[in-house]
Each structure stands twice: as structure tokens, then as C-alpha cells.
PDB file of C-alpha atoms in Angstrom:
ATOM      1  CA  MET A1476     -14.632  13.913   8.922  1.00  0.00           C
ATOM      2  CA  ASP A1477     -16.132  16.487  11.071  1.00  0.00           C
ATOM      3  CA  GLY A1478     -15.325  16.491  14.660  1.00  0.00           C
ATOM      4  CA  GLY A1479     -14.203  12.738  14.172  1.00  0.00           C
ATOM      5  CA  VAL A1480     -17.426  11.586  12.093  1.00  0.00           C
ATOM      6  CA  PRO A1481     -16.180   9.554   9.201  1.00  0.00           C
ATOM      7  CA  TRP A1482     -18.470  11.262   6.754  1.00  0.00           C
ATOM      8  CA  ALA A1483     -18.404  14.939   5.845  1.00  0.00           C
ATOM      9  CA  GLY A1484     -20.495  17.655   3.900  1.00  0.00           C
ATOM     10  CA  ARG A1485     -23.252  15.291   3.508  1.00  0.00           C
ATOM     11  CA  ALA A1486     -25.714  17.999   2.002  1.00  0.00           C
ATOM     12  CA  SER A1487     -23.912  17.740  -1.196  1.00  0.00           C
ATOM     13  CA  GLU A1488     -23.805  14.202  -1.743  1.00  0.00           C
ATOM     14  CA  ALA A1489     -24.427  12.717  -4.930  1.00  0.00           C
ATOM     15  CA  VAL A1490     -27.122  10.173  -5.203  1.00  0.00           C
ATOM     16  CA  VAL A1491     -25.262   7.202  -7.586  1.00  0.00           C
ATOM     17  CA  THR A1492     -26.832   3.873  -8.044  1.00  0.00           C
ATOM     18  CA  LEU A1493     -24.483   1.273  -9.170  1.00  0.00           C
ATOM     19  CA  ASP A1494     -25.172  -1.664 -11.336  1.00  0.00           C
ATOM     20  CA  TRP A1495     -23.964  -4.079  -8.709  1.00  0.00           C
ATOM     21  CA  GLN A1496     -24.376  -7.276 -11.109  1.00  0.00           C
ATOM     22  CA  ARG A1497     -21.720  -5.596 -13.454  1.00  0.00           C
ATOM     23  CA  TYR A1498     -19.869  -4.426 -10.397  1.00  0.00           C
ATOM     24  CA  ALA A1499     -19.401  -7.945  -9.176  1.00  0.00           C
ATOM     25  CA  GLU A1500     -18.472  -9.322 -12.395  1.00  0.00           C
ATOM     26  CA  GLN A1501     -15.513  -6.616 -12.448  1.00  0.00           C
ATOM     27  CA  MET A1502     -14.692  -7.535  -8.886  1.00  0.00           C
ATOM     28  CA  ALA A1503     -14.345 -11.247  -9.796  1.00  0.00           C
ATOM     29  CA  LEU A1504     -11.975 -10.059 -12.971  1.00  0.00           C
ATOM     30  CA  LEU A1505     -10.130  -7.749 -10.665  1.00  0.00           C
ATOM     31  CA  ALA A1506      -9.347 -10.580  -8.282  1.00  0.00           C
ATOM     32  CA  ARG A1507      -7.796 -12.667 -10.774  1.00  0.00           C
ATOM     33  CA  ASP A1508      -6.170  -9.568 -12.232  1.00  0.00           C
ATOM     34  CA  LEU A1509      -4.593  -8.740  -8.929  1.00  0.00           C
ATOM     35  CA  LEU A1510      -3.256 -12.378  -8.302  1.00  0.00           C
ATOM     36  CA  ALA A1511      -1.752 -12.404 -11.687  1.00  0.00           C
ATOM     37  CA  GLN A1512       0.721  -9.369 -10.652  1.00  0.00           C
ATOM     38  CA  ASP A1513       4.450 -10.563 -10.171  1.00  0.00           C
ATOM     39  CA  SER A1514       5.249  -8.425  -7.276  1.00  0.00           C
ATOM     40  CA  VAL A1515       4.050  -6.635  -4.277  1.00  0.00           C
ATOM     41  CA  GLN A1516       4.735  -2.905  -6.066  1.00  0.00           C
ATOM     42  CA  ALA A1517       2.765  -4.309  -9.292  1.00  0.00           C
ATOM     43  CA  THR A1518      -0.143  -5.124  -6.985  1.00  0.00           C
ATOM     44  CA  LEU A1519      -0.247  -1.813  -5.545  1.00  0.00           C
ATOM     45  CA  ASP A1520      -0.106  -0.046  -8.782  1.00  0.00           C
ATOM     46  CA  GLU A1521      -3.031  -2.329 -10.285  1.00  0.00           C
ATOM     47  CA  ILE A1522      -5.003  -1.613  -7.308  1.00  0.00           C
ATOM     48  CA  ALA A1523      -4.780   2.169  -7.635  1.00  0.00           C
ATOM     49  CA  ALA A1524      -5.454   1.719 -11.565  1.00  0.00           C
ATOM     50  CA  SER A1525      -8.542  -0.518 -10.955  1.00  0.00           C
ATOM     51  CA  ALA A1526      -9.960   2.077  -8.536  1.00  0.00           C
ATOM     52  CA  VAL A1527      -9.931   4.678 -11.208  1.00  0.00           C
ATOM     53  CA  LYS A1528     -11.171   2.334 -13.883  1.00  0.00           C
ATOM     54  CA  LEU A1529     -13.898   0.931 -11.635  1.00  0.00           C
ATOM     55  CA  VAL A1530     -15.357   3.266  -9.199  1.00  0.00           C
ATOM     56  CA  GLU A1531     -17.810   5.832 -10.387  1.00  0.00           C
ATOM     57  CA  GLY A1532     -16.430   9.402 -10.539  1.00  0.00           C
ATOM     58  CA  CYS A1533     -13.062   8.516  -9.543  1.00  0.00           C
ATOM     59  CA  ASP A1534     -10.468  10.729 -11.197  1.00  0.00           C
ATOM     60  CA  ALA A1535      -7.538   9.704  -9.259  1.00  0.00           C
ATOM     61  CA  ALA A1536      -6.476   7.170  -6.627  1.00  0.00           C
ATOM     62  CA  GLY A1537      -3.418   6.175  -4.271  1.00  0.00           C
ATOM     63  CA  VAL A1538      -2.480   4.013  -1.526  1.00  0.00           C
ATOM     64  CA  LEU A1539      -0.551   5.625   1.306  1.00  0.00           C
ATOM     65  CA  THR A1540       0.716   4.542   4.346  1.00  0.00           C
ATOM     66  CA  VAL A1541       2.400   5.981   7.754  1.00  0.00           C
ATOM     67  CA  SER A1542       5.729   4.585   8.677  1.00  0.00           C
ATOM     68  CA  LYS A1543       7.572   6.215  11.986  1.00  0.00           C
ATOM     69  CA  GLY A1544       4.945   9.103  11.698  1.00  0.00           C
ATOM     70  CA  ARG A1545       5.894   9.936   8.052  1.00  0.00           C
ATOM     71  CA  ALA A1546       3.380   9.641   5.008  1.00  0.00           C
ATOM     72  CA  VAL A1547       4.903   7.326   2.443  1.00  0.00           C
ATOM     73  CA  THR A1548       3.137   7.281  -1.027  1.00  0.00           C
ATOM     74  CA  LEU A1549       3.132   3.477  -2.042  1.00  0.00           C
ATOM     75  CA  SER A1550       1.382   3.959  -5.517  1.00  0.00           C
ATOM     76  CA  VAL A1551      -0.566   6.455  -7.463  1.00  0.00           C
ATOM     77  CA  CYS A1552      -2.781   6.821 -10.313  1.00  0.00           C
ATOM     78  CA  GLY A1553      -3.521  10.295 -11.021  1.00  0.00           C
ATOM     79  CA  ASP A1554      -1.687  13.652 -10.670  1.00  0.00           C
ATOM     80  CA  MET A1555      -3.199  15.079  -7.800  1.00  0.00           C
ATOM     81  CA  VAL A1556      -2.408  12.085  -5.466  1.00  0.00           C
ATOM     82  CA  GLU A1557       1.271  12.573  -4.827  1.00  0.00           C
ATOM     83  CA  GLU A1558       0.910  16.243  -4.021  1.00  0.00           C
ATOM     84  CA  SER A1559      -2.082  15.324  -1.876  1.00  0.00           C
ATOM     85  CA  ASP A1560      -0.015  12.855   0.062  1.00  0.00           C
ATOM     86  CA  ARG A1561       3.078  15.255   0.531  1.00  0.00           C
ATOM     87  CA  LEU A1562       0.923  17.963   1.731  1.00  0.00           C
ATOM     88  CA  GLN A1563      -0.627  15.726   4.312  1.00  0.00           C
ATOM     89  CA  GLY A1564       2.695  14.604   5.579  1.00  0.00           C
ATOM     90  CA  GLU A1565       4.038  18.084   5.417  1.00  0.00           C
ATOM     91  CA  LEU A1566       1.296  19.384   7.575  1.00  0.00           C
ATOM     92  CA  GLY A1567       0.794  16.219   9.675  1.00  0.00           C
ATOM     93  CA  GLU A1568      -3.006  16.146   8.888  1.00  0.00           C
ATOM     94  CA  GLY A1569      -5.504  14.837   6.426  1.00  0.00           C
ATOM     95  CA  PRO A1570      -8.114  12.361   5.912  1.00  0.00           C
ATOM     96  CA  CYS A1571      -5.655   9.767   4.251  1.00  0.00           C
ATOM     97  CA  PHE A1572      -3.086  10.476   6.649  1.00  0.00           C
ATOM     98  CA  ASP A1573      -5.630   9.677   9.722  1.00  0.00           C
ATOM     99  CA  ALA A1574      -6.968   6.607   7.820  1.00  0.00           C
ATOM    100  CA  ALA A1575      -3.512   5.165   7.055  1.00  0.00           C
ATOM    101  CA  ARG A1576      -2.351   5.621  10.809  1.00  0.00           C
ATOM    102  CA  ARG A1577      -5.516   4.297  12.486  1.00  0.00           C
ATOM    103  CA  VAL A1578      -5.287   0.829  14.277  1.00  0.00           C
ATOM    104  CA  ASP A1579      -8.798   0.796  15.574  1.00  0.00           C
ATOM    105  CA  GLY A1580     -12.508   2.506  15.027  1.00  0.00           C
ATOM    106  CA  GLU A1581     -13.653   3.820  11.967  1.00  0.00           C
ATOM    107  CA  ARG A1582     -11.923   2.163   8.972  1.00  0.00           C
ATOM    108  CA  LEU A1583     -13.249   4.571   6.177  1.00  0.00           C
ATOM    109  CA  PHE A1584     -13.655   8.475   5.514  1.00  0.00           C
ATOM    110  CA  ARG A1585     -15.767  10.394   3.246  1.00  0.00           C
ATOM    111  CA  ILE A1586     -15.628  14.092   2.327  1.00  0.00           C
ATOM    112  CA  ALA A1587     -18.695  14.698  -0.083  1.00  0.00           C
ATOM    113  CA  ASP A1588     -17.438  18.289  -0.854  1.00  0.00           C
ATOM    114  CA  MET A1589     -14.128  19.680  -0.277  1.00  0.00           C
ATOM    115  CA  THR A1590     -15.438  23.182  -0.918  1.00  0.00           C
ATOM    116  CA  GLU A1591     -17.071  23.168   2.369  1.00  0.00           C
ATOM    117  CA  PRO A1592     -15.002  24.059   5.716  1.00  0.00           C
ATOM    118  CA  GLN A1593     -13.281  20.799   7.030  1.00  0.00           C
ATOM    119  CA  PRO A1594     -12.734  21.658  10.697  1.00  0.00           C
ATOM    120  CA  SER A1595     -10.610  18.441  11.479  1.00  0.00           C
ATOM    121  CA  TRP A1596      -7.886  19.414   8.592  1.00  0.00           C
ATOM    122  CA  PRO A1597      -8.458  23.006   7.988  1.00  0.00           C
ATOM    123  CA  ARG A1598      -4.947  23.634   6.359  1.00  0.00           C
ATOM    124  CA  PHE A1599      -5.048  20.637   4.220  1.00  0.00           C
ATOM    125  CA  SER A1600      -8.567  21.270   3.000  1.00  0.00           C
ATOM    126  CA  ARG A1601      -7.574  24.577   1.698  1.00  0.00           C
ATOM    127  CA  ALA A1602      -4.556  23.158  -0.106  1.00  0.00           C
ATOM    128  CA  ALA A1603      -6.919  20.393  -1.242  1.00  0.00           C
ATOM    129  CA  ARG A1604      -9.202  22.914  -3.022  1.00  0.00           C
ATOM    130  CA  ASP A1605      -6.367  24.650  -4.735  1.00  0.00           C
ATOM    131  CA  LEU A1606      -5.098  21.129  -6.068  1.00  0.00           C
ATOM    132  CA  GLY A1607      -8.771  20.961  -7.713  1.00  0.00           C
ATOM    133  CA  ILE A1608     -10.147  18.230  -5.270  1.00  0.00           C
ATOM    134  CA  GLY A1609     -13.758  18.322  -5.119  1.00  0.00           C
ATOM    135  CA  SER A1610     -14.507  15.129  -2.823  1.00  0.00           C
ATOM    136  CA  MET A1611     -12.538  12.275  -1.382  1.00  0.00           C
ATOM    137  CA  THR A1612     -13.404   8.983   0.132  1.00  0.00           C
ATOM    138  CA  GLY A1613     -10.887   6.317   1.629  1.00  0.00           C
ATOM    139  CA  VAL A1614     -10.841   3.141   3.304  1.00  0.00           C
ATOM    140  CA  LEU A1615      -8.298   1.058   5.160  1.00  0.00           C
ATOM    141  CA  LEU A1616      -6.618  -1.712   3.421  1.00  0.00           C
ATOM    142  CA  TYR A1617      -6.182  -4.509   6.106  1.00  0.00           C
ATOM    143  CA  THR A1618      -6.530  -8.320   7.064  1.00  0.00           C
ATOM    144  CA  ALA A1619      -7.077  -9.761  10.394  1.00  0.00           C
ATOM    145  CA  GLU A1620      -3.189 -10.214  10.629  1.00  0.00           C
ATOM    146  CA  GLU A1621      -1.870  -6.772   9.319  1.00  0.00           C
ATOM    147  CA  ASP A1622      -2.586  -2.945   7.765  1.00  0.00           C
ATOM    148  CA  PHE A1623      -1.421  -2.121   4.564  1.00  0.00           C
ATOM    149  CA  GLY A1624      -2.244   1.486   4.594  1.00  0.00           C
ATOM    150  CA  ALA A1625      -5.259   3.443   3.256  1.00  0.00           C
ATOM    151  CA  LEU A1626      -6.540   3.333  -0.430  1.00  0.00           C
ATOM    152  CA  ASN A1627      -7.880   6.791  -1.228  1.00  0.00           C
ATOM    153  CA  LEU A1628     -10.064   7.775  -3.975  1.00  0.00           C
ATOM    154  CA  TYR A1629     -10.198  11.549  -5.365  1.00  0.00           C
ATOM    155  CA  SER A1630     -12.709  13.385  -7.550  1.00  0.00           C
ATOM    156  CA  ARG A1631     -12.864  16.898  -9.150  1.00  0.00           C
ATOM    157  CA  ARG A1632     -16.139  17.065  -8.639  1.00  0.00           C
ATOM    158  CA  PRO A1633     -17.903  17.761  -5.394  1.00  0.00           C
ATOM    159  CA  GLY A1634     -20.574  15.176  -4.299  1.00  0.00           C
ATOM    160  CA  ALA A1635     -18.902  12.393  -6.246  1.00  0.00           C
ATOM    161  CA  PHE A1636     -18.933   9.733  -3.734  1.00  0.00           C
ATOM    162  CA  GLY A1637     -22.301   8.785  -2.320  1.00  0.00           C
ATOM    163  CA  LYS A1638     -22.930   5.650  -0.249  1.00  0.00           C
ATOM    164  CA  ASP A1639     -23.203   3.198  -3.143  1.00  0.00           C
ATOM    165  CA  ILE A1640     -19.729   4.430  -4.188  1.00  0.00           C
ATOM    166  CA  GLU A1641     -18.381   4.262  -0.430  1.00  0.00           C
ATOM    167  CA  ALA A1642     -19.577   0.682  -0.607  1.00  0.00           C
ATOM    168  CA  ALA A1643     -17.871  -0.132  -4.030  1.00  0.00           C
ATOM    169  CA  GLY A1644     -14.654   1.192  -2.638  1.00  0.00           C
ATOM    170  CA  TRP A1645     -14.971  -0.812   0.477  1.00  0.00           C
ATOM    171  CA  LEU A1646     -15.415  -3.970  -1.817  1.00  0.00           C
ATOM    172  CA  LEU A1647     -12.618  -3.108  -3.985  1.00  0.00           C
ATOM    173  CA  ALA A1648     -10.203  -2.337  -0.884  1.00  0.00           C
ATOM    174  CA  SER A1649     -11.436  -5.853   0.619  1.00  0.00           C
ATOM    175  CA  HIS A1650     -10.289  -7.532  -2.670  1.00  0.00           C
ATOM    176  CA  ALA A1651      -7.218  -5.500  -2.592  1.00  0.00           C
ATOM    177  CA  ALA A1652      -5.953  -6.116   0.798  1.00  0.00           C
ATOM    178  CA  VAL A1653      -6.466 -10.211   0.511  1.00  0.00           C
ATOM    179  CA  ALA A1654      -3.996  -9.841  -2.888  1.00  0.00           C
ATOM    180  CA  LEU A1655      -1.741  -7.598  -1.048  1.00  0.00           C
ATOM    181  CA  ALA A1656      -1.386 -10.172   1.714  1.00  0.00           C
ATOM    182  CA  THR A1657      -0.813 -13.158  -0.750  1.00  0.00           C
ATOM    183  CA  ALA A1658       1.592 -10.900  -2.833  1.00  0.00           C
ATOM    184  CA  ARG A1659       3.830 -10.026   0.210  1.00  0.00           C
ATOM    185  CA  THR A1660       3.543 -13.942   1.530  1.00  0.00           C
ATOM    186  CA  VAL A1661       4.920 -14.925  -1.923  1.00  0.00           C
ATOM    187  CA  ASP A1662       7.405 -12.207  -2.151  1.00  0.00           C
ATOM    188  CA  GLN A1663       8.816 -13.361   1.455  1.00  0.00           C
ATOM    189  CA  LEU A1664       8.848 -17.059   0.408  1.00  0.00           C
ATOM    190  CA  GLU A1665      10.923 -16.104  -2.658  1.00  0.00           C
ATOM    191  CA  HIS A1666      13.272 -14.130  -0.971  1.00  0.00           C
ATOM    192  CA  ALA A1667      13.759 -16.972   1.693  1.00  0.00           C
ATOM    193  CA  LEU A1668      14.630 -19.083  -1.054  1.00  0.00           C
ATOM    194  CA  GLU A1669      16.983 -16.859  -2.547  1.00  0.00           C
ATOM    195  CA  THR A1670      18.614 -16.118   0.930  1.00  0.00           C
ATOM    196  CA  ARG A1671      18.813 -19.987   1.415  1.00  0.00           C
ATOM    197  CA  HIS A1672      20.455 -20.577  -2.202  1.00  0.00           C
ATOM    198  CA  ALA A1673      23.120 -17.687  -1.538  1.00  0.00           C
ATOM    199  CA  VAL A1674      23.941 -19.162   2.012  1.00  0.00           C
ATOM    200  CA  GLY A1675      23.968 -22.588   0.436  1.00  0.00           C
ATOM    201  CA  GLU A1676      26.460 -21.447  -2.445  1.00  0.00           C
ATOM    202  CA  ALA A1677      28.641 -19.437  -0.074  1.00  0.00           C
ATOM    203  CA  MET A1678      29.002 -22.483   2.477  1.00  0.00           C
ATOM    204  CA  GLY A1679      30.256 -24.478  -0.239  1.00  0.00           C
ATOM    205  CA  ILE A1680      32.810 -22.145  -1.215  1.00  0.00           C
ATOM    206  CA  LEU A1681      34.092 -21.976   2.433  1.00  0.00           C
ATOM    207  CA  MET A1682      34.060 -25.811   2.797  1.00  0.00           C
ATOM    208  CA  GLU A1683      36.168 -26.317  -0.265  1.00  0.00           C
ATOM    209  CA  ARG A1684      38.599 -23.299   0.013  1.00  0.00           C
ATOM    210  CA  HIS A1685      39.158 -23.801   3.801  1.00  0.00           C
ATOM    211  CA  ARG A1686      38.248 -27.518   4.083  1.00  0.00           C
ATOM    212  CA  LEU A1687      35.427 -26.838   6.806  1.00  0.00           C
ATOM    213  CA  SER A1688      32.402 -29.006   7.575  1.00  0.00           C
ATOM    214  CA  GLU A1689      28.927 -27.675   6.826  1.00  0.00           C
ATOM    215  CA  ASP A1690      28.376 -26.681  10.589  1.00  0.00           C
ATOM    216  CA  GLU A1691      31.805 -24.848  10.595  1.00  0.00           C
ATOM    217  CA  ALA A1692      31.117 -22.928   7.489  1.00  0.00           C
ATOM    218  CA  PHE A1693      27.734 -21.804   8.630  1.00  0.00           C
ATOM    219  CA  ASP A1694      29.182 -20.692  11.627  1.00  0.00           C
ATOM    220  CA  VAL A1695      31.472 -18.580   9.755  1.00  0.00           C
ATOM    221  CA  LEU A1696      29.089 -16.929   7.974  1.00  0.00           C
ATOM    222  CA  ARG A1697      27.003 -16.373  11.131  1.00  0.00           C
ATOM    223  CA  ARG A1698      29.878 -14.761  13.302  1.00  0.00           C
ATOM    224  CA  ILE A1699      30.775 -12.463  10.276  1.00  0.00           C
ATOM    225  CA  SER A1700      26.794 -11.256  10.153  1.00  0.00           C
ATOM    226  CA  GLN A1701      26.875 -10.860  13.916  1.00  0.00           C
ATOM    227  CA  HIS A1702      30.240  -9.040  14.424  1.00  0.00           C
ATOM    228  CA  HIS A1703      29.534  -6.575  11.214  1.00  0.00           C
ATOM    229  CA  ASN A1704      25.799  -6.185  11.775  1.00  0.00           C
ATOM    230  CA  ILE A1705      25.043  -7.552   8.380  1.00  0.00           C
ATOM    231  CA  LYS A1706      22.359  -9.694   7.196  1.00  0.00           C
ATOM    232  CA  LEU A1707      23.455 -13.371   6.342  1.00  0.00           C
ATOM    233  CA  ARG A1708      21.909 -12.942   2.790  1.00  0.00           C
ATOM    234  CA  ASP A1709      24.721 -10.021   2.187  1.00  0.00           C
ATOM    235  CA  VAL A1710      27.336 -11.937   3.828  1.00  0.00           C
ATOM    236  CA  ALA A1711      26.721 -14.903   1.669  1.00  0.00           C
ATOM    237  CA  ARG A1712      26.480 -12.635  -1.261  1.00  0.00           C
ATOM    238  CA  HIS A1713      30.083 -10.969  -0.649  1.00  0.00           C
ATOM    239  CA  VAL A1714      31.566 -14.497  -0.361  1.00  0.00           C
ATOM    240  CA  ARG A1715      30.119 -15.628  -3.701  1.00  0.00           C
ATOM    241  CA  ALA A1716      31.141 -12.093  -5.323  1.00  0.00           C
ATOM    242  CA  ASP A1717      34.768 -12.750  -3.979  1.00  0.00           C
ATOM    243  CA  HIS A1718      34.985 -16.047  -5.580  1.00  0.00           C
ATOM    244  CA  PRO A1719      32.422 -15.670  -8.764  1.00  0.00           C
ATOM    245  CA  GLU A1720      34.276 -18.827 -10.303  1.00  0.00           C
ATOM    246  CA  GLN A1721      32.925 -20.964  -7.383  1.00  0.00           C
ATOM    247  CA  ALA A1722      29.592 -19.416  -7.501  1.00  0.00           C
TER     248      ALA A1722
END
């Protein structure tokens, strides 16, 4: 991304023609595979693994987000990813770091040849060459409601990612973002149901032991939560743990 331009090192790009019919079939299978995962983390791991499996020339992939100015690795597939993420967070520069924290403008980057100078990230590019990274591309994972970070693809070979591969990565990231949003919603709903169940059991214990009404029992839990700055769910779990015979 030389001088803010999302593509860098154009002279050494590879010309790769995808079999789009086959890739479309793979995307359909991927969509089903992602929705079949049983957690947000499993979905993230499948996204990274699928990028390596499906995108031509991709030797490693990962999902990176930036939280409170710090780089956080959410998922990796390949040994160079974690070290690359660590370096970008440590140096405070790098294409994945920039893509993950971007909230508007260009949502994709491509470095065609990491062996060429990269003025936007001089320290990271030197370290990346030492890691054996030849080229990189990445795209933001987002929906209309939220951003999840960046899906980043790595190749040991310079010029591995041309425009066709860039489009393939974009399609994969679009499927991935929708699956992540769904997984997070399901996770939140399951979490809410677990909380409701725990609170209901804790209220029952308080009502029986202290002869409280339903409203009074809930008020006790709420006041403890507020006074000690503890989540209501955790207060309920403490009550249940103290009276396991009634839980």
C-alpha cells in the first residue's frame, strides 16, 4: 500500500486465471461448512483454514483485529501468521494492522512483492522478508452492522496474488463475515438463555430459603450485582454454587 494506495508492487504481479465455476461451487460448500460450526472460534478457524485450501497461492492465513490500539490474533492457519501479527502489533505498523482498524475507505490491500521497498511500512516489510513472506493480500471482514477484523492471506512467493485472487479473497471474506455475524448472534442468544436459566434457579433458591416473592428474589440478585459490580449471571452462579443441593 504505497502512499495509501491499496495495491503495492504492481510490476511483479502474477497473472492467475481462476476456474470461477469451480470456485463458485467451493463457495457454496464453504457457506454450509461455516454455518455448521458450533462456536464463533470454530467459525474463525474454519475461515482461516478455508482460505489456505481454496485461494490459489495462499500458504497461510489469519484473522486479525485491533482492540484498544492492540493487535489481537483471532485465528491462524500457517506458522508465519502469528509472528507477522505480533510484529505488526509491536511495531504499530503493517497492512493487516491498518486494515483491521480501518472504519472507512479502502477495505482491501495487496502487496504483490514484499521484496520491493514498502514506504508505508518500512520496519514491518523488512521483518516480513526475514519471515519468508513474499506477497500478501487482505480484506476487511464486515457486515452493515459491524466489523470483525481483517482476513489476511500470505504467500512465500512474490507475485502470488493477482486481481483474480484478490476477487476470490473478497468473495471468501464476504461469506465469512456473514457466517461470523450469524455465529455471534447464536452465541449471544445461547448466552442469554444460559443467563436466564441461572438467574431463574438462583431466584428459586432465594425464594425457598428466605420466603421471598419472585420480585423480591430478583431484587436481591440485582442489588448484589450493582453493589459488587458483578454481572447478574455470576451472582446467580454463586448462589447456585452455595446451595448445590437445590440447583
